[in-house]
Amino acid sequence: MDTRVVNKGQLPELLDKLAQDYTLFAPVCEDETVTLFKQVSGAQEITLDYTNSDVSPKGCFFPQTEKTLTYTNTGDKLEINNVCEEEKTVVFGIRPCDIKSILALDPVFHGKFVDEYYTNKRENTTIIGLSCQKVASTCFCTAFNSGPCDGSGSDLMFTELGDKYFVEVNTEKGRVLVDAYSQFFGTQDTDQLAKAKAEHEKKLSGQFVRKVDLDGVKEVLDNNFELPYWEKVFEKCLGCGICTFVCPTCHCFDIFDLTNGLFTGERYRCWDSCMFPDFTLMAGGHNPRPTQKERVRNRFMHKLKYHMDRYNLDGCVGCGRCIAKCPVNIDITAIIKDLKEVGQNG
Ligand code: SF4
Ligand code: SF4
């Protein structure tokens, strides 16, 4: 593998240059409380002081609100203009769990059905991952064969080691970027830094407080759709939908039209949540998930079974955001543990 080194002191200049040449998304701390990925105009807006962002970077590819078309109706003719911009983009600072979540979204938006809005962004984006510096109490990415320094799915993977960043060049897209900004990417001490990265990874692997074992959990869900256990779980749920909005792999959306007077309008798609009662409400009034029990069950079935059934990929990446943000402490790792016990006790 091709590896490089960037001096820490030169990172702001590199990011400034990337912001000039690309649409650059990077982690930003808003109101001194919430870290999220936003388009930035330079390094001074970026924060690197975060364990993982509060809001996942999925919005760089699948925005929370996205205009998809505009229309004009002249009476005789309906004119539709597709809004699908092609912008060369770099996303800097994505953690390994979130890179893995993008791989989980790929077959949803670019599989049997091709969503041009997502695909366009995905193809035009270079992903620069950033290894973790510490492990949060809610993290459990190792349960899904990943880890805090796993660069799989990134084009370039940066790992901060003292006053340097060790850089792994994982794809052709990554190599193109390195060549274009070669003044920032040195080749000195890379063997030594590779060893330091392995040490760093080992140190972090000892920081996980959640030991999550998924063995047998999917089999329990495969064989028990009507599990009485869900009666116990759903009672606490407020149906607020926070867990789905912060989740990097949740991808449901709604579409609505905003009219500007009688003859023109815009079409938008917005994130939606399976935790809301009207998510599955049909026009005739029937709702196949009539209570919060069916909605909660659906969410965990999606994370631990359906995504695997459909795409042979994990529907959860162990980022821990739903655990950290749920106002009533519904914890997917506790549910995994309980489901294992159900399997063991029959
Ligand atoms: S289900 Fe929870 S832990 Fe899993 S990816 Fe979604 S937010 Fe992260
Ligand atoms: S965040 Fe918690 S309370 Fe809100 S919908 Fe999700 S599980 Fe229910």
GROMACS .gro file of C-alpha atoms and ligand atoms in nm:
model
  362
    1MET     CA    1   0.000   0.000   0.000
    2ASP     CA    2   0.120   0.350  -0.082
    3THR     CA    3   0.170   0.554   0.233
    4ARG     CA    4   0.259   0.919   0.293
    5VAL     CA    5   0.308   1.165   0.573
    6VAL     CA    6   0.161   1.511   0.629
    7ASN     CA    7   0.313   1.742   0.890
    8LYS     CA    8   0.046   1.848   1.136
    9GLY     CA    9   0.146   2.213   1.099
   10GLN     CA   10   0.071   2.197   0.727
   11LEU     CA   11  -0.278   2.047   0.757
   12PRO     CA   12  -0.459   2.387   0.778
   13GLU     CA   13  -0.294   2.500   0.454
   14LEU     CA   14  -0.387   2.172   0.281
   15LEU     CA   15  -0.749   2.207   0.398
   16ASP     CA   16  -0.760   2.571   0.284
   17LYS     CA   17  -0.642   2.465  -0.060
   18LEU     CA   18  -0.897   2.181  -0.074
   19ALA     CA   19  -1.173   2.428   0.018
   20GLN     CA   20  -1.067   2.651  -0.272
   21ASP     CA   21  -1.059   2.370  -0.528
   22TYR     CA   22  -1.344   2.148  -0.408
   23THR     CA   23  -1.668   2.164  -0.215
   24LEU     CA   24  -1.519   2.066   0.121
   25PHE     CA   25  -1.725   1.905   0.398
   26ALA     CA   26  -1.561   1.869   0.739
   27PRO     CA   27  -1.658   1.849   1.107
   28VAL     CA   28  -1.774   2.179   1.256
   29CYS     CA   29  -1.878   2.250   1.614
   30GLU     CA   30  -2.198   2.457   1.618
   31ASP     CA   31  -2.303   2.664   1.920
   32GLU     CA   32  -2.014   2.502   2.108
   33THR     CA   33  -2.230   2.191   2.153
   34VAL     CA   34  -2.312   1.998   1.835
   35THR     CA   35  -2.048   1.856   1.601
   36LEU     CA   36  -2.168   1.790   1.249
   37PHE     CA   37  -2.035   1.781   0.893
   38LYS     CA   38  -2.087   2.101   0.697
   39GLN     CA   39  -1.949   2.269   0.391
   40VAL     CA   40  -1.658   2.489   0.501
   41SER     CA   41  -1.460   2.765   0.334
   42GLY     CA   42  -1.134   2.693   0.518
   43ALA     CA   43  -0.949   2.525   0.803
   44GLN     CA   44  -1.045   2.786   1.061
   45GLU     CA   45  -1.408   2.660   1.060
   46ILE     CA   46  -1.311   2.297   1.118
   47THR     CA   47  -1.290   2.123   1.453
   48LEU     CA   48  -1.076   1.815   1.502
   49ASP     CA   49  -1.158   1.799   1.872
   50TYR     CA   50  -1.433   1.536   1.860
   51THR     CA   51  -1.461   1.167   1.939
   52ASN     CA   52  -1.727   1.125   1.673
   53SER     CA   53  -1.964   1.387   1.533
   54ASP     CA   54  -2.307   1.414   1.700
   55VAL     CA   55  -2.473   1.404   1.359
   56SER     CA   56  -2.337   1.153   1.109
   57PRO     CA   57  -2.184   1.262   0.776
   58LYS     CA   58  -2.449   1.076   0.571
   59GLY     CA   59  -2.595   1.418   0.483
   60CYS     CA   60  -2.293   1.482   0.256
   61PHE     CA   61  -2.441   1.216   0.023
   62PHE     CA   62  -2.806   1.209   0.131
   63PRO     CA   63  -2.893   1.559   0.264
   64GLN     CA   64  -3.157   1.601   0.532
   65THR     CA   65  -3.350   1.826   0.290
   66GLU     CA   66  -3.273   1.815  -0.080
   67LYS     CA   67  -3.435   1.995  -0.372
   68THR     CA   68  -3.469   1.740  -0.651
   69LEU     CA   69  -3.658   1.929  -0.922
   70THR     CA   70  -3.844   2.246  -1.013
   71TYR     CA   71  -4.154   2.257  -1.233
   72THR     CA   72  -4.353   2.509  -1.433
   73ASN     CA   73  -4.705   2.446  -1.553
   74THR     CA   74  -4.807   2.680  -1.833
   75GLY     CA   75  -5.147   2.520  -1.877
   76ASP     CA   76  -5.056   2.351  -2.207
   77LYS     CA   77  -4.723   2.222  -2.096
   78LEU     CA   78  -4.556   2.093  -1.781
   79GLU     CA   79  -4.184   2.171  -1.774
   80ILE     CA   80  -3.968   1.980  -1.529
   81ASN     CA   81  -3.607   2.070  -1.448
   82ASN     CA   82  -3.407   1.813  -1.265
   83VAL     CA   83  -3.181   1.964  -0.997
   84CYS     CA   84  -2.881   1.735  -0.983
   85GLU     CA   85  -2.556   1.925  -0.946
   86GLU     CA   86  -2.217   1.774  -1.012
   87GLU     CA   87  -1.966   1.925  -0.774
   88LYS     CA   88  -1.622   1.786  -0.708
   89THR     CA   89  -1.630   1.726  -0.335
   90VAL     CA   90  -1.397   1.619  -0.056
   91VAL     CA   91  -1.527   1.498   0.280
   92PHE     CA   92  -1.253   1.524   0.540
   93GLY     CA   93  -1.251   1.370   0.886
   94ILE     CA   94  -1.492   1.078   0.860
   95ARG     CA   95  -1.444   0.816   1.131
   96PRO     CA   96  -1.415   0.446   1.035
   97CYS     CA   97  -1.768   0.353   1.152
   98ASP     CA   98  -1.918   0.628   0.935
   99ILE     CA   99  -1.712   0.526   0.632
  100LYS     CA  100  -1.854   0.177   0.678
  101SER     CA  101  -2.205   0.324   0.695
  102ILE     CA  102  -2.157   0.479   0.350
  103LEU     CA  103  -2.070   0.134   0.218
  104ALA     CA  104  -2.399   0.017   0.374
  105LEU     CA  105  -2.592   0.294   0.195
  106ASP     CA  106  -2.433   0.227  -0.146
  107PRO     CA  107  -2.652  -0.070  -0.249
  108VAL     CA  108  -2.965   0.114  -0.129
  109PHE     CA  109  -2.908   0.414  -0.356
  110HIS     CA  110  -2.685   0.256  -0.617
  111GLY     CA  111  -2.792  -0.105  -0.657
  112LYS     CA  112  -3.095  -0.246  -0.832
  113PHE     CA  113  -3.236   0.108  -0.831
  114VAL     CA  114  -2.999   0.391  -0.908
  115ASP     CA  115  -3.069   0.716  -0.728
  116GLU     CA  116  -2.894   0.977  -0.939
  117TYR     CA  117  -2.876   1.234  -0.658
  118TYR     CA  118  -2.683   1.004  -0.425
  119THR     CA  119  -2.481   0.841  -0.703
  120ASN     CA  120  -2.372   1.176  -0.841
  121LYS     CA  121  -2.241   1.289  -0.504
  122ARG     CA  122  -2.080   0.957  -0.429
  123GLU     CA  123  -1.894   0.942  -0.760
  124ASN     CA  124  -1.775   1.303  -0.733
  125THR     CA  125  -1.656   1.275  -0.373
  126THR     CA  126  -1.316   1.182  -0.233
  127ILE     CA  127  -1.344   1.046   0.120
  128ILE     CA  128  -1.062   1.131   0.360
  129GLY     CA  129  -1.105   0.923   0.673
  130LEU     CA  130  -0.957   1.012   1.010
  131SER     CA  131  -0.867   0.746   1.266
  132CYS     CA  132  -1.012   0.790   1.614
  133GLN     CA  133  -0.801   0.933   1.894
  134LYS     CA  134  -1.017   0.787   2.170
  135VAL     CA  135  -1.306   0.546   2.210
  136ALA     CA  136  -1.637   0.674   2.349
  137SER     CA  137  -1.826   0.474   2.612
  138THR     CA  138  -2.101   0.413   2.353
  139CYS     CA  139  -1.874   0.285   2.071
  140PHE     CA  140  -1.892  -0.079   1.958
  141CYS     CA  141  -1.764  -0.077   1.598
  142THR     CA  142  -1.544  -0.380   1.670
  143ALA     CA  143  -1.860  -0.594   1.689
  144PHE     CA  144  -1.894  -0.537   1.313
  145ASN     CA  145  -1.537  -0.633   1.215
  146SER     CA  146  -1.423  -0.273   1.207
  147GLY     CA  147  -1.207  -0.070   1.441
  148PRO     CA  148  -1.103   0.286   1.531
  149CYS     CA  149  -0.826   0.298   1.267
  150ASP     CA  150  -0.994   0.092   0.993
  151GLY     CA  151  -0.955   0.274   0.661
  152SER     CA  152  -1.173   0.035   0.455
  153GLY     CA  153  -1.393   0.234   0.220
  154SER     CA  154  -1.188   0.555   0.241
  155ASP     CA  155  -0.989   0.699  -0.048
  156LEU     CA  156  -0.727   0.834   0.193
  157MET     CA  157  -0.698   0.743   0.560
  158PHE     CA  158  -0.528   0.988   0.796
  159THR     CA  159  -0.405   0.883   1.141
  160GLU     CA  160  -0.278   1.148   1.379
  161LEU     CA  161   0.050   1.035   1.538
  162GLY     CA  162   0.228   1.306   1.738
  163ASP     CA  163   0.315   1.597   1.512
  164LYS     CA  164   0.237   1.403   1.192
  165TYR     CA  165  -0.048   1.240   1.005
  166PHE     CA  166   0.023   0.897   0.863
  167VAL     CA  167  -0.166   0.872   0.534
  168GLU     CA  168  -0.277   0.550   0.363
  169VAL     CA  169  -0.358   0.587  -0.006
  170ASN     CA  170  -0.639   0.336  -0.058
  171THR     CA  171  -0.782   0.415  -0.402
  172GLU     CA  172  -0.707   0.579  -0.734
  173LYS     CA  173  -0.917   0.880  -0.627
  174GLY     CA  174  -0.695   0.914  -0.323
  175ARG     CA  175  -0.381   0.889  -0.533
  176VAL     CA  176  -0.506   1.163  -0.768
  177LEU     CA  177  -0.556   1.395  -0.472
  178VAL     CA  178  -0.213   1.313  -0.326
  179ASP     CA  179  -0.047   1.381  -0.663
  180ALA     CA  180  -0.234   1.710  -0.706
  181TYR     CA  181  -0.118   1.836  -0.364
  182SER     CA  182   0.217   1.656  -0.360
  183GLN     CA  183   0.389   1.944  -0.177
  184PHE     CA  184   0.198   1.840   0.139
  185PHE     CA  185   0.249   1.463   0.116
  186GLY     CA  186   0.600   1.348   0.210
  187THR     CA  187   0.743   0.996   0.205
  188GLN     CA  188   0.985   1.012   0.499
  189ASP     CA  189   0.950   0.779   0.805
  190THR     CA  190   0.643   0.598   0.669
  191ASP     CA  191   0.759   0.252   0.789
  192GLN     CA  192   0.811   0.387   1.138
  193LEU     CA  193   0.469   0.559   1.128
  194ALA     CA  194   0.299   0.238   1.011
  195LYS     CA  195   0.434   0.070   1.328
  196ALA     CA  196   0.319   0.366   1.539
  197LYS     CA  197  -0.029   0.335   1.386
  198ALA     CA  198  -0.043  -0.034   1.480
  199GLU     CA  199   0.054   0.060   1.838
  200HIS     CA  200  -0.210   0.335   1.845
  201GLU     CA  201  -0.473   0.088   1.722
  202LYS     CA  202  -0.374  -0.163   1.989
  203LYS     CA  203  -0.400   0.103   2.259
  204LEU     CA  204  -0.749   0.205   2.141
  205SER     CA  205  -0.871  -0.154   2.119
  206GLY     CA  206  -0.825  -0.175   2.497
  207GLN     CA  207  -1.055   0.126   2.553
  208PHE     CA  208  -1.384  -0.038   2.444
  209VAL     CA  209  -1.616  -0.077   2.741
  210ARG     CA  210  -1.894  -0.243   2.541
  211LYS     CA  211  -1.823  -0.604   2.453
  212VAL     CA  212  -2.091  -0.686   2.201
  213ASP     CA  213  -2.132  -1.037   2.066
  214LEU     CA  214  -2.370  -1.071   1.772
  215ASP     CA  215  -2.335  -1.445   1.737
  216GLY     CA  216  -2.682  -1.603   1.704
  217VAL     CA  217  -2.875  -1.272   1.720
  218LYS     CA  218  -2.982  -1.270   1.356
  219GLU     CA  219  -3.097  -1.632   1.385
  220VAL     CA  220  -3.324  -1.533   1.676
  221LEU     CA  221  -3.477  -1.257   1.463
  222ASP     CA  222  -3.501  -1.486   1.158
  223ASN     CA  223  -3.714  -1.729   1.357
  224ASN     CA  224  -3.913  -1.502   1.591
  225PHE     CA  225  -4.103  -1.218   1.427
  226GLU     CA  226  -4.367  -1.213   1.703
  227LEU     CA  227  -4.124  -1.217   1.994
  228PRO     CA  228  -4.300  -1.117   2.324
  229TYR     CA  229  -3.975  -0.939   2.417
  230TRP     CA  230  -4.075  -0.635   2.203
  231GLU     CA  231  -4.369  -0.571   2.441
  232LYS     CA  232  -4.112  -0.483   2.705
  233VAL     CA  233  -3.887  -0.268   2.486
  234PHE     CA  234  -4.142  -0.048   2.316
  235GLU     CA  235  -4.311   0.082   2.633
  236LYS     CA  236  -4.038   0.338   2.701
  237CYS     CA  237  -4.008   0.465   2.343
  238LEU     CA  238  -4.135   0.820   2.288
  239GLY     CA  239  -4.138   0.790   1.909
  240CYS     CA  240  -3.923   1.102   1.881
  241GLY     CA  241  -3.719   0.961   1.590
  242ILE     CA  242  -3.384   1.094   1.716
  243CYS     CA  243  -3.229   0.747   1.690
  244THR     CA  244  -3.309   0.731   1.318
  245PHE     CA  245  -3.199   1.087   1.241
  246VAL     CA  246  -2.857   1.045   1.400
  247CYS     CA  247  -2.806   0.695   1.259
  248PRO     CA  248  -2.561   0.688   0.967
  249THR     CA  249  -2.731   0.390   0.802
  250CYS     CA  250  -3.097   0.500   0.828
  251HIS     CA  251  -3.208   0.615   0.485
  252CYS     CA  252  -3.586   0.656   0.473
  253PHE     CA  253  -3.722   0.973   0.317
  254ASP     CA  254  -4.043   1.150   0.227
  255ILE     CA  255  -4.111   1.363  -0.080
  256PHE     CA  256  -4.319   1.679  -0.093
  257ASP     CA  257  -4.391   1.958  -0.336
  258LEU     CA  258  -4.371   2.324  -0.245
  259THR     CA  259  -4.575   2.538  -0.481
  260ASN     CA  260  -4.482   2.897  -0.557
  261GLY     CA  261  -4.821   3.026  -0.661
  262LEU     CA  262  -5.035   2.845  -0.915
  263PHE     CA  263  -4.791   2.753  -1.188
  264THR     CA  264  -4.445   2.685  -1.047
  265GLY     CA  265  -4.306   2.474  -0.770
  266GLU     CA  266  -4.020   2.272  -0.626
  267ARG     CA  267  -3.991   1.912  -0.518
  268TYR     CA  268  -3.796   1.818  -0.204
  269ARG     CA  269  -3.701   1.500  -0.033
  270CYS     CA  270  -3.644   1.497   0.342
  271TRP     CA  271  -3.533   1.240   0.592
  272ASP     CA  272  -3.824   1.049   0.743
  273SER     CA  273  -3.837   0.805   1.033
  274CYS     CA  274  -3.994   0.462   1.076
  275MET     CA  275  -4.046   0.560   1.440
  276PHE     CA  276  -4.324   0.804   1.344
  277PRO     CA  277  -4.686   0.676   1.344
  278ASP     CA  278  -4.768   0.815   0.998
  279PHE     CA  279  -4.461   0.663   0.833
  280THR     CA  280  -4.657   0.356   0.721
  281LEU     CA  281  -5.004   0.512   0.731
  282MET     CA  282  -5.179   0.440   0.401
  283ALA     CA  283  -5.418   0.667   0.215
  284GLY     CA  284  -5.713   0.442   0.302
  285GLY     CA  285  -5.638   0.474   0.675
  286HIS     CA  286  -5.479   0.133   0.731
  287ASN     CA  287  -5.150   0.127   0.918
  288PRO     CA  288  -4.951  -0.201   0.910
  289ARG     CA  289  -4.741  -0.078   1.204
  290PRO     CA  290  -5.025   0.058   1.420
  291THR     CA  291  -4.841   0.091   1.753
  292GLN     CA  292  -4.491   0.183   1.871
  293LYS     CA  293  -4.426  -0.186   1.933
  294GLU     CA  294  -4.425  -0.265   1.559
  295ARG     CA  295  -4.217   0.047   1.489
  296VAL     CA  296  -3.951  -0.032   1.749
  297ARG     CA  297  -3.938  -0.393   1.629
  298ASN     CA  298  -3.898  -0.275   1.271
  299ARG     CA  299  -3.605  -0.049   1.359
  300PHE     CA  300  -3.409  -0.324   1.531
  301MET     CA  301  -3.507  -0.581   1.267
  302HIS     CA  302  -3.371  -0.342   1.005
  303LYS     CA  303  -3.043  -0.292   1.189
  304LEU     CA  304  -2.982  -0.655   1.281
  305LYS     CA  305  -3.161  -0.857   1.011
  306TYR     CA  306  -3.327  -0.689   0.712
  307HIS     CA  307  -3.022  -0.499   0.582
  308MET     CA  308  -2.819  -0.819   0.599
  309ASP     CA  309  -3.098  -1.012   0.422
  310ARG     CA  310  -3.123  -0.755   0.143
  311TYR     CA  311  -2.762  -0.655   0.087
  312ASN     CA  312  -2.545  -0.897   0.283
  313LEU     CA  313  -2.415  -0.599   0.482
  314ASP     CA  314  -2.451  -0.493   0.845
  315GLY     CA  315  -2.734  -0.244   0.903
  316CYS     CA  316  -2.556  -0.110   1.211
  317VAL     CA  317  -2.194   0.001   1.229
  318GLY     CA  318  -2.164   0.040   1.606
  319CYS     CA  319  -2.128   0.420   1.609
  320GLY     CA  320  -2.330   0.435   1.933
  321ARG     CA  321  -2.514   0.758   1.845
  322CYS     CA  322  -2.861   0.611   1.906
  323ILE     CA  323  -2.744   0.504   2.254
  324ALA     CA  324  -2.599   0.847   2.332
  325LYS     CA  325  -2.900   1.044   2.204
  326CYS     CA  326  -3.209   0.839   2.299
  327PRO     CA  327  -3.389   1.041   2.570
  328VAL     CA  328  -3.512   0.726   2.746
  329ASN     CA  329  -3.193   0.520   2.718
  330ILE     CA  330  -3.304   0.254   2.473
  331ASP     CA  331  -2.972   0.084   2.405
  332ILE     CA  332  -2.913  -0.137   2.100
  333THR     CA  333  -2.627  -0.320   2.273
  334ALA     CA  334  -2.860  -0.416   2.563
  335ILE     CA  335  -3.115  -0.536   2.308
  336ILE     CA  336  -2.849  -0.746   2.133
  337LYS     CA  337  -2.758  -0.902   2.468
  338ASP     CA  338  -3.125  -0.972   2.552
  339LEU     CA  339  -3.189  -1.125   2.209
  340LYS     CA  340  -2.890  -1.355   2.259
  341GLU     CA  341  -3.040  -1.471   2.587
  342VAL     CA  342  -3.375  -1.534   2.417
  343GLY     CA  343  -3.187  -1.753   2.166
  344GLN     CA  344  -3.002  -1.940   2.440
  345ASN     CA  345  -3.313  -1.996   2.654
  346GLY     CA  346  -3.528  -2.101   2.357
  347SF4     S1  347  -2.824   0.167   1.501
  347SF4    FE1  348  -2.730   0.309   1.648
  347SF4     S2  349  -2.521   0.227   1.683
  347SF4    FE2  350  -2.603   0.129   1.495
  347SF4     S3  351  -2.529   0.259   1.326
  347SF4    FE3  352  -2.735   0.335   1.382
  347SF4     S4  353  -2.700   0.500   1.535
  347SF4    FE4  354  -2.507   0.380   1.515
  348SF4     S1  355  -3.456   0.795   2.029
  348SF4    FE1  356  -3.535   0.650   2.182
  348SF4     S2  357  -3.737   0.736   2.240
  348SF4    FE2  358  -3.677   0.838   2.046
  348SF4     S3  359  -3.774   0.707   1.886
  348SF4    FE3  360  -3.563   0.631   1.915
  348SF4     S4  361  -3.583   0.462   2.067
  348SF4    FE4  362  -3.774   0.584   2.077
   0.00000   0.00000   0.00000
